[in-house]
């Protein structure tokens, strides 16, 4: 039996899950791995209400110095944010300890420096991407021998939860968000979830492993779900699509395309069945073919489970998985490189000639319409929705700027969605 001493920084939602799992499953972990996991130190700002989670021999402290002075083989960083968390990780790496983190924001934004320090080893982050789903370890091992043609991921549970309930119950975004927060899926700042930032952090990490190229977080195209209304959900439904919050990564003409946006996908797409807070990663590869990994992308116990998986891998000395790449091999695909079908909704005064103006602008930009719909209504402002054939993204953006200037159209209420087949 090998003892592994763990220092846990952050006893919040995920930290509590880690403590619960280690306490409940120490027997099965010992039996399967020969490792005896012992949490020897916990760092947190406040321990009130959490006393029952602290083992009797564990040092529970609010002092970073005292925490760092304890005996640890592995430091687990679950503080979140990018300041104190980074100090904890740097300190642990400098002390030669293994590090496990769930901090996707820190790794996506400052991963180049941190992984340089870690020298590609001893810093593991399964829980940072899609919670309990073993997608990081899959890319680091089972799929390494394949060229990854494409990754489509539902990587944010909160956004998926909101869009699922909008679809199933025809409730509005505003009605559902508080419930997602109450259930503990949302980040401290829910803007990270609904504006696509959390998913972009995760996509940067997945694309790095899939394509062995550093993906600067700031270069990822990001669109959130705030502007989506029930009318968009209904229109997508009529056309045979669902709207899902997707992160997409693929190589196009020697550039890497990395984007996060609400996307219309056919109801037959494997990710259309991923409901509520669940996450899913669909991949296409040259030899293993298509596949998907699905499961719980958020929450205390599922994310805690992924943290413990990494602790075990480090405990077993499996310290050399496919590393995070700090060198940028591919340039990022810009809008002019991207072809997609689009859904466009405008809110317009119901006057003669508006549709002609819009289709004229689209035609001038070489964008061909596949369908146009306006539902009968006796209100002054009506939704007008269009679906295009495949078009250049830059042309669509340029056309959109002109469409927003049509006097009958409310420029603030224009919604443009990508469609993936
Ligand atoms: N807030 C995230 C989500 C969970 O909603 O998916 C942690 O990454």
Coordinates of C-alpha atoms in Angstrom, one line a residue, residues 153-161 163-164 193 199 223 225 243-247 260-263 271 274 280:
X153 CA -18.7 19.7 -27.7
X154 CA -21.5 20.8 -25.3
X155 CA -19.1 22.0 -22.8
X156 CA -21.2 24.2 -20.5
X157 CA -23.9 22.6 -18.4
X158 CA -25.6 25.9 -17.4
X159 CA -26.2 26.9 -21.1
X160 CA -27.3 23.5 -22.0
X161 CA -29.6 23.4 -19.0
X163 CA -31.6 25.8 -23.8
X164 CA -33.0 22.4 -22.9
X193 CA -21.5 30.4 -18.6
X199 CA -17.0 26.8 -22.8
X223 CA -21.1 34.0 -28.8
X225 CA -27.0 32.4 -25.5
X243 CA -30.2 24.9 -30.6
X244 CA -27.3 23.7 -28.6
X245 CA -24.4 25.6 -27.0
X246 CA -21.4 24.1 -29.0
X247 CA -17.7 24.5 -28.9
X260 CA -18.1 28.7 -29.3
X261 CA -21.7 29.7 -30.2
X262 CA -25.3 28.5 -29.9
X263 CA -25.7 26.3 -32.9
X271 CA -25.4 15.8 -29.3
X274 CA -27.7 15.6 -24.4
X280 CA -21.2 15.8 -24.5

